[in-house]
JSON list of C-alpha atoms in Angstrom, two decimals:
[
{"chain": "A", "resi": 1, "resn": "ASP", "atom": "CA", "xyz": [72.74, 12.10, -26.13]},
{"chain": "A", "resi": 2, "resn": "LEU", "atom": "CA", "xyz": [75.15, 11.44, -23.24]},
{"chain": "A", "resi": 3, "resn": "VAL", "atom": "CA", "xyz": [73.31, 8.51, -21.68]},
{"chain": "A", "resi": 4, "resn": "ASN", "atom": "CA", "xyz": [75.87, 5.88, -20.58]},
{"chain": "A", "resi": 5, "resn": "SER", "atom": "CA", "xyz": [78.57, 8.59, -20.50]},
{"chain": "A", "resi": 6, "resn": "VAL", "atom": "CA", "xyz": [80.07, 10.51, -17.59]},
{"chain": "A", "resi": 7, "resn": "LEU", "atom": "CA", "xyz": [82.06, 13.73, -17.33]},
{"chain": "A", "resi": 8, "resn": "VAL", "atom": "CA", "xyz": [85.35, 13.01, -15.56]},
{"chain": "A", "resi": 9, "resn": "PHE", "atom": "CA", "xyz": [87.03, 15.83, -13.64]},
{"chain": "A", "resi": 10, "resn": "PRO", "atom": "CA", "xyz": [90.42, 14.19, -13.06]},
{"chain": "A", "resi": 11, "resn": "TRP", "atom": "CA", "xyz": [92.05, 16.59, -10.59]},
{"chain": "A", "resi": 12, "resn": "GLU", "atom": "CA", "xyz": [91.70, 19.74, -8.54]},
{"chain": "A", "resi": 13, "resn": "SER", "atom": "CA", "xyz": [91.75, 22.77, -10.79]},
{"chain": "A", "resi": 14, "resn": "GLN", "atom": "CA", "xyz": [91.13, 26.48, -10.71]},
{"chain": "A", "resi": 15, "resn": "SER", "atom": "CA", "xyz": [89.81, 26.49, -14.25]},
{"chain": "A", "resi": 16, "resn": "ALA", "atom": "CA", "xyz": [88.44, 23.15, -15.51]},
{"chain": "A", "resi": 17, "resn": "HIS", "atom": "CA", "xyz": [84.65, 23.07, -15.76]},
{"chain": "A", "resi": 18, "resn": "VAL", "atom": "CA", "xyz": [81.75, 22.25, -18.02]},
{"chain": "A", "resi": 19, "resn": "GLN", "atom": "CA", "xyz": [79.62, 25.09, -19.31]},
{"chain": "A", "resi": 20, "resn": "VAL", "atom": "CA", "xyz": [75.96, 24.34, -19.97]},
{"chain": "A", "resi": 21, "resn": "THR", "atom": "CA", "xyz": [75.21, 26.30, -23.14]},
{"chain": "A", "resi": 22, "resn": "ALA", "atom": "CA", "xyz": [71.39, 26.21, -22.91]},
{"chain": "A", "resi": 23, "resn": "LYS", "atom": "CA", "xyz": [69.87, 29.70, -23.14]},
{"chain": "A", "resi": 24, "resn": "LEU", "atom": "CA", "xyz": [67.17, 30.43, -20.59]},
{"chain": "A", "resi": 25, "resn": "GLU", "atom": "CA", "xyz": [64.83, 33.13, -21.89]},
{"chain": "A", "resi": 26, "resn": "GLN", "atom": "CA", "xyz": [62.51, 33.64, -18.93]},
{"chain": "A", "resi": 27, "resn": "PRO", "atom": "CA", "xyz": [63.19, 34.26, -15.23]},
{"chain": "A", "resi": 28, "resn": "LEU", "atom": "CA", "xyz": [62.30, 31.20, -13.13]},
{"chain": "A", "resi": 29, "resn": "GLN", "atom": "CA", "xyz": [59.45, 31.04, -10.61]},
{"chain": "A", "resi": 30, "resn": "ASN", "atom": "CA", "xyz": [60.14, 27.32, -10.17]},
{"chain": "A", "resi": 31, "resn": "PHE", "atom": "CA", "xyz": [63.04, 25.03, -10.95]},
{"chain": "A", "resi": 32, "resn": "SER", "atom": "CA", "xyz": [64.25, 21.50, -10.43]},
{"chain": "A", "resi": 33, "resn": "VAL", "atom": "CA", "xyz": [67.80, 20.19, -10.84]},
{"chain": "A", "resi": 34, "resn": "CYS", "atom": "CA", "xyz": [69.01, 16.58, -10.75]},
{"chain": "A", "resi": 35, "resn": "LEU", "atom": "CA", "xyz": [72.45, 15.08, -11.17]},
{"chain": "A", "resi": 36, "resn": "ARG", "atom": "CA", "xyz": [74.59, 12.10, -10.28]},
{"chain": "A", "resi": 37, "resn": "SER", "atom": "CA", "xyz": [78.06, 12.51, -8.81]},
{"chain": "A", "resi": 38, "resn": "TYR", "atom": "CA", "xyz": [80.78, 10.08, -7.81]},
{"chain": "A", "resi": 39, "resn": "THR", "atom": "CA", "xyz": [83.70, 11.36, -5.76]},
{"chain": "A", "resi": 40, "resn": "ASP", "atom": "CA", "xyz": [85.83, 10.60, -2.74]},
{"chain": "A", "resi": 41, "resn": "LEU", "atom": "CA", "xyz": [86.41, 14.29, -1.93]},
{"chain": "A", "resi": 42, "resn": "THR", "atom": "CA", "xyz": [85.95, 15.20, 1.73]},
{"chain": "A", "resi": 43, "resn": "ARG", "atom": "CA", "xyz": [86.53, 18.96, 1.26]},
{"chain": "A", "resi": 44, "resn": "PRO", "atom": "CA", "xyz": [83.82, 21.36, 0.06]},
{"chain": "A", "resi": 45, "resn": "HIS", "atom": "CA", "xyz": [83.02, 21.19, -3.65]},
{"chain": "A", "resi": 46, "resn": "SER", "atom": "CA", "xyz": [80.56, 22.64, -6.13]},
{"chain": "A", "resi": 47, "resn": "LEU", "atom": "CA", "xyz": [78.36, 20.43, -8.31]},
{"chain": "A", "resi": 48, "resn": "PHE", "atom": "CA", "xyz": [76.00, 22.83, -10.09]},
{"chain": "A", "resi": 49, "resn": "SER", "atom": "CA", "xyz": [76.46, 26.61, -10.18]},
{"chain": "A", "resi": 50, "resn": "TYR", "atom": "CA", "xyz": [73.96, 29.01, -11.80]},
{"chain": "A", "resi": 51, "resn": "ALA", "atom": "CA", "xyz": [75.08, 32.64, -11.66]},
{"chain": "A", "resi": 52, "resn": "THR", "atom": "CA", "xyz": [73.62, 35.86, -13.02]},
{"chain": "A", "resi": 53, "resn": "LYS", "atom": "CA", "xyz": [75.37, 39.21, -13.32]},
{"chain": "A", "resi": 54, "resn": "ALA", "atom": "CA", "xyz": [73.49, 40.37, -10.20]},
{"chain": "A", "resi": 55, "resn": "GLN", "atom": "CA", "xyz": [73.91, 37.23, -8.08]},
{"chain": "A", "resi": 56, "resn": "ASP", "atom": "CA", "xyz": [76.72, 34.65, -8.16]},
{"chain": "A", "resi": 57, "resn": "ASN", "atom": "CA", "xyz": [74.81, 32.07, -6.07]},
{"chain": "A", "resi": 58, "resn": "GLU", "atom": "CA", "xyz": [71.49, 32.39, -7.87]},
{"chain": "A", "resi": 59, "resn": "ILE", "atom": "CA", "xyz": [71.24, 28.58, -7.78]},
{"chain": "A", "resi": 60, "resn": "LEU", "atom": "CA", "xyz": [74.01, 26.50, -6.23]},
{"chain": "A", "resi": 61, "resn": "LEU", "atom": "CA", "xyz": [74.15, 22.80, -5.43]},
{"chain": "A", "resi": 62, "resn": "PHE", "atom": "CA", "xyz": [77.14, 22.40, -3.17]},
{"chain": "A", "resi": 63, "resn": "LYS", "atom": "CA", "xyz": [78.60, 19.68, -0.99]},
{"chain": "A", "resi": 64, "resn": "PRO", "atom": "CA", "xyz": [80.43, 21.15, 2.03]},
{"chain": "A", "resi": 65, "resn": "ARG", "atom": "CA", "xyz": [81.49, 17.72, 3.33]},
{"chain": "A", "resi": 66, "resn": "PRO", "atom": "CA", "xyz": [80.49, 14.03, 3.12]},
{"chain": "A", "resi": 67, "resn": "GLY", "atom": "CA", "xyz": [76.95, 13.52, 4.37]},
{"chain": "A", "resi": 68, "resn": "TRP", "atom": "CA", "xyz": [75.78, 17.07, 3.62]},
{"chain": "A", "resi": 69, "resn": "TYR", "atom": "CA", "xyz": [74.36, 18.95, 0.65]},
{"chain": "A", "resi": 70, "resn": "GLU", "atom": "CA", "xyz": [73.58, 22.63, 0.41]},
{"chain": "A", "resi": 71, "resn": "LEU", "atom": "CA", "xyz": [71.15, 24.34, -1.95]},
{"chain": "A", "resi": 72, "resn": "ALA", "atom": "CA", "xyz": [71.30, 28.08, -2.48]},
{"chain": "A", "resi": 73, "resn": "VAL", "atom": "CA", "xyz": [68.58, 30.17, -4.09]},
{"chain": "A", "resi": 74, "resn": "GLY", "atom": "CA", "xyz": [69.41, 33.86, -4.43]},
{"chain": "A", "resi": 75, "resn": "ASN", "atom": "CA", "xyz": [72.41, 33.45, -2.10]},
{"chain": "A", "resi": 76, "resn": "LYS", "atom": "CA", "xyz": [70.29, 32.03, 0.76]},
{"chain": "A", "resi": 77, "resn": "PHE", "atom": "CA", "xyz": [71.28, 28.51, 1.80]},
{"chain": "A", "resi": 78, "resn": "LEU", "atom": "CA", "xyz": [69.54, 25.36, 3.05]},
{"chain": "A", "resi": 79, "resn": "SER", "atom": "CA", "xyz": [71.36, 22.24, 4.26]},
{"chain": "A", "resi": 80, "resn": "PHE", "atom": "CA", "xyz": [70.32, 18.61, 3.93]},
{"chain": "A", "resi": 81, "resn": "MET", "atom": "CA", "xyz": [71.98, 15.85, 5.94]},
{"chain": "A", "resi": 82, "resn": "VAL", "atom": "CA", "xyz": [72.26, 12.57, 4.02]},
{"chain": "A", "resi": 83, "resn": "PRO", "atom": "CA", "xyz": [73.86, 9.16, 4.71]},
{"chain": "A", "resi": 84, "resn": "GLN", "atom": "CA", "xyz": [77.54, 8.97, 3.91]},
{"chain": "A", "resi": 85, "resn": "THR", "atom": "CA", "xyz": [78.08, 6.56, 1.05]},
{"chain": "A", "resi": 86, "resn": "LEU", "atom": "CA", "xyz": [81.55, 5.24, 0.39]},
{"chain": "A", "resi": 87, "resn": "GLY", "atom": "CA", "xyz": [82.38, 3.84, -3.01]},
{"chain": "A", "resi": 88, "resn": "SER", "atom": "CA", "xyz": [79.03, 4.48, -4.66]},
{"chain": "A", "resi": 89, "resn": "SER", "atom": "CA", "xyz": [77.63, 7.32, -6.72]},
{"chain": "A", "resi": 90, "resn": "GLU", "atom": "CA", "xyz": [75.01, 9.67, -5.29]},
{"chain": "A", "resi": 91, "resn": "HIS", "atom": "CA", "xyz": [71.94, 10.89, -7.16]},
{"chain": "A", "resi": 92, "resn": "VAL", "atom": "CA", "xyz": [70.37, 14.12, -5.91]},
{"chain": "A", "resi": 93, "resn": "CYS", "atom": "CA", "xyz": [67.47, 16.27, -7.01]},
{"chain": "A", "resi": 94, "resn": "ALA", "atom": "CA", "xyz": [66.34, 19.61, -5.64]},
{"chain": "A", "resi": 95, "resn": "SER", "atom": "CA", "xyz": [63.16, 21.47, -6.51]},
{"chain": "A", "resi": 96, "resn": "TRP", "atom": "CA", "xyz": [62.03, 24.98, -5.52]},
{"chain": "A", "resi": 97, "resn": "GLU", "atom": "CA", "xyz": [58.83, 26.96, -6.00]},
{"chain": "A", "resi": 98, "resn": "SER", "atom": "CA", "xyz": [58.60, 30.71, -5.52]},
{"chain": "A", "resi": 99, "resn": "SER", "atom": "CA", "xyz": [54.92, 30.86, -4.55]},
{"chain": "A", "resi": 100, "resn": "THR", "atom": "CA", "xyz": [55.49, 28.93, -1.28]},
{"chain": "A", "resi": 101, "resn": "GLY", "atom": "CA", "xyz": [59.28, 28.93, -1.03]},
{"chain": "A", "resi": 102, "resn": "ILE", "atom": "CA", "xyz": [59.10, 25.16, -0.56]},
{"chain": "A", "resi": 103, "resn": "VAL", "atom": "CA", "xyz": [62.25, 23.20, -1.40]},
{"chain": "A", "resi": 104, "resn": "ALA", "atom": "CA", "xyz": [62.03, 19.47, -2.02]},
{"chain": "A", "resi": 105, "resn": "PHE", "atom": "CA", "xyz": [65.18, 17.34, -1.94]},
{"chain": "A", "resi": 106, "resn": "TRP", "atom": "CA", "xyz": [65.74, 13.73, -2.97]},
{"chain": "A", "resi": 107, "resn": "PHE", "atom": "CA", "xyz": [68.75, 11.57, -2.22]},
{"chain": "A", "resi": 108, "resn": "ASN", "atom": "CA", "xyz": [69.09, 8.41, -4.31]},
{"chain": "A", "resi": 109, "resn": "GLY", "atom": "CA", "xyz": [65.39, 8.66, -5.16]},
{"chain": "A", "resi": 110, "resn": "LYS", "atom": "CA", "xyz": [64.18, 9.08, -1.56]},
{"chain": "A", "resi": 111, "resn": "PRO", "atom": "CA", "xyz": [62.42, 12.32, -0.62]},
{"chain": "A", "resi": 112, "resn": "TRP", "atom": "CA", "xyz": [63.77, 14.25, 2.36]},
{"chain": "A", "resi": 113, "resn": "PRO", "atom": "CA", "xyz": [61.57, 16.46, 4.60]},
{"chain": "A", "resi": 114, "resn": "ARG", "atom": "CA", "xyz": [60.65, 19.63, 2.71]},
{"chain": "A", "resi": 115, "resn": "LYS", "atom": "CA", "xyz": [61.90, 23.02, 3.88]},
{"chain": "A", "resi": 116, "resn": "GLY", "atom": "CA", "xyz": [61.36, 26.65, 2.89]},
{"chain": "A", "resi": 117, "resn": "LEU", "atom": "CA", "xyz": [63.62, 29.22, 1.24]},
{"chain": "A", "resi": 118, "resn": "GLN", "atom": "CA", "xyz": [63.20, 32.56, -0.58]},
{"chain": "A", "resi": 119, "resn": "LYS", "atom": "CA", "xyz": [59.39, 32.68, -0.85]},
{"chain": "A", "resi": 120, "resn": "GLY", "atom": "CA", "xyz": [58.38, 35.16, -3.58]},
{"chain": "A", "resi": 121, "resn": "TYR", "atom": "CA", "xyz": [61.87, 35.26, -5.12]},
{"chain": "A", "resi": 122, "resn": "THR", "atom": "CA", "xyz": [62.51, 35.15, -8.88]},
{"chain": "A", "resi": 123, "resn": "VAL", "atom": "CA", "xyz": [65.61, 33.44, -10.30]},
{"chain": "A", "resi": 124, "resn": "GLY", "atom": "CA", "xyz": [67.12, 35.75, -12.90]},
{"chain": "A", "resi": 125, "resn": "VAL", "atom": "CA", "xyz": [68.38, 35.38, -16.46]},
{"chain": "A", "resi": 126, "resn": "PRO", "atom": "CA", "xyz": [70.65, 35.41, -18.41]},
{"chain": "A", "resi": 127, "resn": "ALA", "atom": "CA", "xyz": [72.60, 32.77, -16.52]},
{"chain": "A", "resi": 128, "resn": "SER", "atom": "CA", "xyz": [76.04, 31.23, -16.56]},
{"chain": "A", "resi": 129, "resn": "ILE", "atom": "CA", "xyz": [75.50, 27.56, -15.67]},
{"chain": "A", "resi": 130, "resn": "LEU", "atom": "CA", "xyz": [78.57, 25.50, -14.77]},
{"chain": "A", "resi": 131, "resn": "LEU", "atom": "CA", "xyz": [79.42, 22.05, -13.48]},
{"chain": "A", "resi": 132, "resn": "GLY", "atom": "CA", "xyz": [82.46, 21.43, -11.32]},
{"chain": "A", "resi": 133, "resn": "GLN", "atom": "CA", "xyz": [83.31, 24.96, -10.17]},
{"chain": "A", "resi": 134, "resn": "GLU", "atom": "CA", "xyz": [81.70, 27.50, -7.86]},
{"chain": "A", "resi": 135, "resn": "GLN", "atom": "CA", "xyz": [81.28, 30.93, -9.48]},
{"chain": "A", "resi": 136, "resn": "ASP", "atom": "CA", "xyz": [82.12, 33.99, -7.39]},
{"chain": "A", "resi": 137, "resn": "SER", "atom": "CA", "xyz": [81.45, 36.18, -10.40]},
{"chain": "A", "resi": 138, "resn": "PHE", "atom": "CA", "xyz": [79.50, 35.69, -13.64]},
{"chain": "A", "resi": 139, "resn": "GLY", "atom": "CA", "xyz": [81.31, 32.80, -15.39]},
{"chain": "A", "resi": 140, "resn": "GLY", "atom": "CA", "xyz": [84.42, 33.01, -13.20]},
{"chain": "A", "resi": 141, "resn": "GLY", "atom": "CA", "xyz": [85.95, 33.69, -9.80]},
{"chain": "A", "resi": 142, "resn": "PHE", "atom": "CA", "xyz": [86.83, 30.03, -9.22]},
{"chain": "A", "resi": 143, "resn": "ASP", "atom": "CA", "xyz": [88.60, 28.59, -6.18]},
{"chain": "A", "resi": 144, "resn": "ALA", "atom": "CA", "xyz": [90.51, 25.33, -6.73]},
{"chain": "A", "resi": 145, "resn": "GLN", "atom": "CA", "xyz": [89.62, 24.36, -3.14]},
{"chain": "A", "resi": 146, "resn": "GLN", "atom": "CA", "xyz": [85.94, 24.23, -4.17]},
{"chain": "A", "resi": 147, "resn": "SER", "atom": "CA", "xyz": [86.48, 22.47, -7.49]},
{"chain": "A", "resi": 148, "resn": "PHE", "atom": "CA", "xyz": [84.96, 19.07, -8.14]},
{"chain": "A", "resi": 149, "resn": "VAL", "atom": "CA", "xyz": [87.11, 15.97, -8.67]},
{"chain": "A", "resi": 150, "resn": "GLY", "atom": "CA", "xyz": [85.40, 12.79, -9.83]},
{"chain": "A", "resi": 151, "resn": "GLU", "atom": "CA", "xyz": [82.49, 12.00, -12.15]},
{"chain": "A", "resi": 152, "resn": "ILE", "atom": "CA", "xyz": [79.26, 13.85, -12.90]},
{"chain": "A", "resi": 153, "resn": "SER", "atom": "CA", "xyz": [76.45, 12.53, -15.09]},
{"chain": "A", "resi": 154, "resn": "SER", "atom": "CA", "xyz": [72.67, 12.58, -15.63]},
{"chain": "A", "resi": 155, "resn": "VAL", "atom": "CA", "xyz": [72.33, 16.35, -15.28]},
{"chain": "A", "resi": 156, "resn": "TYR", "atom": "CA", "xyz": [68.79, 17.70, -15.75]},
{"chain": "A", "resi": 157, "resn": "MET", "atom": "CA", "xyz": [67.06, 21.01, -15.18]},
{"chain": "A", "resi": 158, "resn": "TRP", "atom": "CA", "xyz": [63.37, 21.94, -15.44]},
{"chain": "A", "resi": 159, "resn": "ASP", "atom": "CA", "xyz": [61.53, 25.23, -15.05]},
{"chain": "A", "resi": 160, "resn": "THR", "atom": "CA", "xyz": [58.84, 23.40, -13.04]},
{"chain": "A", "resi": 161, "resn": "GLY", "atom": "CA", "xyz": [58.60, 21.33, -9.90]},
{"chain": "A", "resi": 162, "resn": "ILE", "atom": "CA", "xyz": [59.02, 17.55, -10.08]},
{"chain": "A", "resi": 163, "resn": "SER", "atom": "CA", "xyz": [57.53, 14.62, -8.20]},
{"chain": "A", "resi": 164, "resn": "THR", "atom": "CA", "xyz": [59.14, 11.58, -6.65]},
{"chain": "A", "resi": 165, "resn": "SER", "atom": "CA", "xyz": [57.94, 9.46, -9.59]},
{"chain": "A", "resi": 166, "resn": "GLU", "atom": "CA", "xyz": [59.76, 11.83, -11.97]},
{"chain": "A", "resi": 167, "resn": "VAL", "atom": "CA", "xyz": [62.91, 11.58, -9.83]},
{"chain": "A", "resi": 168, "resn": "LEU", "atom": "CA", "xyz": [62.75, 7.79, -10.05]},
{"chain": "A", "resi": 169, "resn": "SER", "atom": "CA", "xyz": [62.42, 8.02, -13.86]},
{"chain": "A", "resi": 170, "resn": "VAL", "atom": "CA", "xyz": [65.33, 10.42, -14.17]},
{"chain": "A", "resi": 171, "resn": "ILE", "atom": "CA", "xyz": [67.62, 8.17, -12.11]},
{"chain": "A", "resi": 172, "resn": "HIS", "atom": "CA", "xyz": [67.35, 5.86, -15.15]},
{"chain": "A", "resi": 173, "resn": "ASP", "atom": "CA", "xyz": [67.67, 8.78, -17.63]},
{"chain": "A", "resi": 174, "resn": "LYS", "atom": "CA", "xyz": [64.03, 8.42, -18.69]},
{"chain": "A", "resi": 175, "resn": "PRO", "atom": "CA", "xyz": [62.47, 11.81, -17.91]},
{"chain": "A", "resi": 176, "resn": "GLY", "atom": "CA", "xyz": [58.69, 12.01, -18.19]},
{"chain": "A", "resi": 177, "resn": "GLN", "atom": "CA", "xyz": [58.66, 15.82, -18.25]},
{"chain": "A", "resi": 178, "resn": "THR", "atom": "CA", "xyz": [60.66, 17.61, -20.91]},
{"chain": "A", "resi": 179, "resn": "PRO", "atom": "CA", "xyz": [63.57, 19.38, -19.19]},
{"chain": "A", "resi": 180, "resn": "ILE", "atom": "CA", "xyz": [65.12, 22.73, -20.21]},
{"chain": "A", "resi": 181, "resn": "PHE", "atom": "CA", "xyz": [68.19, 20.55, -20.71]},
{"chain": "A", "resi": 182, "resn": "GLY", "atom": "CA", "xyz": [69.01, 16.99, -19.80]},
{"chain": "A", "resi": 183, "resn": "TRP", "atom": "CA", "xyz": [71.45, 14.18, -20.32]},
{"chain": "A", "resi": 184, "resn": "ARG", "atom": "CA", "xyz": [69.67, 13.03, -23.50]},
{"chain": "A", "resi": 185, "resn": "ASN", "atom": "CA", "xyz": [70.00, 16.47, -25.13]},
{"chain": "A", "resi": 186, "resn": "PHE", "atom": "CA", "xyz": [72.83, 18.07, -23.21]},
{"chain": "A", "resi": 187, "resn": "PRO", "atom": "CA", "xyz": [74.20, 21.33, -24.64]},
{"chain": "A", "resi": 188, "resn": "TYR", "atom": "CA", "xyz": [77.70, 21.74, -23.23]},
{"chain": "A", "resi": 189, "resn": "LYS", "atom": "CA", "xyz": [81.18, 23.06, -23.72]},
{"chain": "A", "resi": 190, "resn": "ILE", "atom": "CA", "xyz": [84.22, 21.65, -21.89]},
{"chain": "A", "resi": 191, "resn": "VAL", "atom": "CA", "xyz": [86.71, 24.21, -20.61]},
{"chain": "A", "resi": 192, "resn": "GLY", "atom": "CA", "xyz": [90.08, 22.84, -19.52]},
{"chain": "A", "resi": 193, "resn": "GLU", "atom": "CA", "xyz": [90.72, 19.24, -18.58]},
{"chain": "A", "resi": 194, "resn": "VAL", "atom": "CA", "xyz": [87.41, 17.48, -18.27]},
{"chain": "A", "resi": 195, "resn": "TYR", "atom": "CA", "xyz": [86.77, 14.31, -20.25]},
{"chain": "A", "resi": 196, "resn": "LEU", "atom": "CA", "xyz": [83.61, 12.65, -21.55]},
{"chain": "A", "resi": 197, "resn": "LYS", "atom": "CA", "xyz": [84.02, 8.91, -20.92]},
{"chain": "A", "resi": 198, "resn": "PRO", "atom": "CA", "xyz": [81.79, 5.83, -21.21]}
]
């Protein structure tokens, strides 16, 4: 249970990351991902990277610059413009469903206008799921210029869609729906210099 803890990525690195060791058995027709990040980076950086052997950007939550987030599904990208916040952490959630292709995005608990991406697509398994680096190959191919520096916490993933009420629960680490993995039962392995801190 990592509630009240954060993962600190202290500096730019071509190797340091956190591996999520959860095993996903079934391909995904739907997914939702939430996390909190705290950084003063202005360059592009990766928050959540889910790669398969066939597709390095199977799911990617990426921040190209302050005030923007990108979500990739099957290497197709959508952008969301958000307010720039200085000196405060940002909580984001993204949800996708294959049947309609609809992507929902929440910033600090507030829903953004929904958009569409990859209708009819299936997210593959097995996956390499990493925090803090962007995978250009399965479990590797990192670029220090896309590495995360700062703090990440409250990471959750579901194989279903989520609602705004669920997002508001998860902001406080009180999920109503059981996630595939979450901050209260987080299976992880630190690689390189990343530190778990209160």
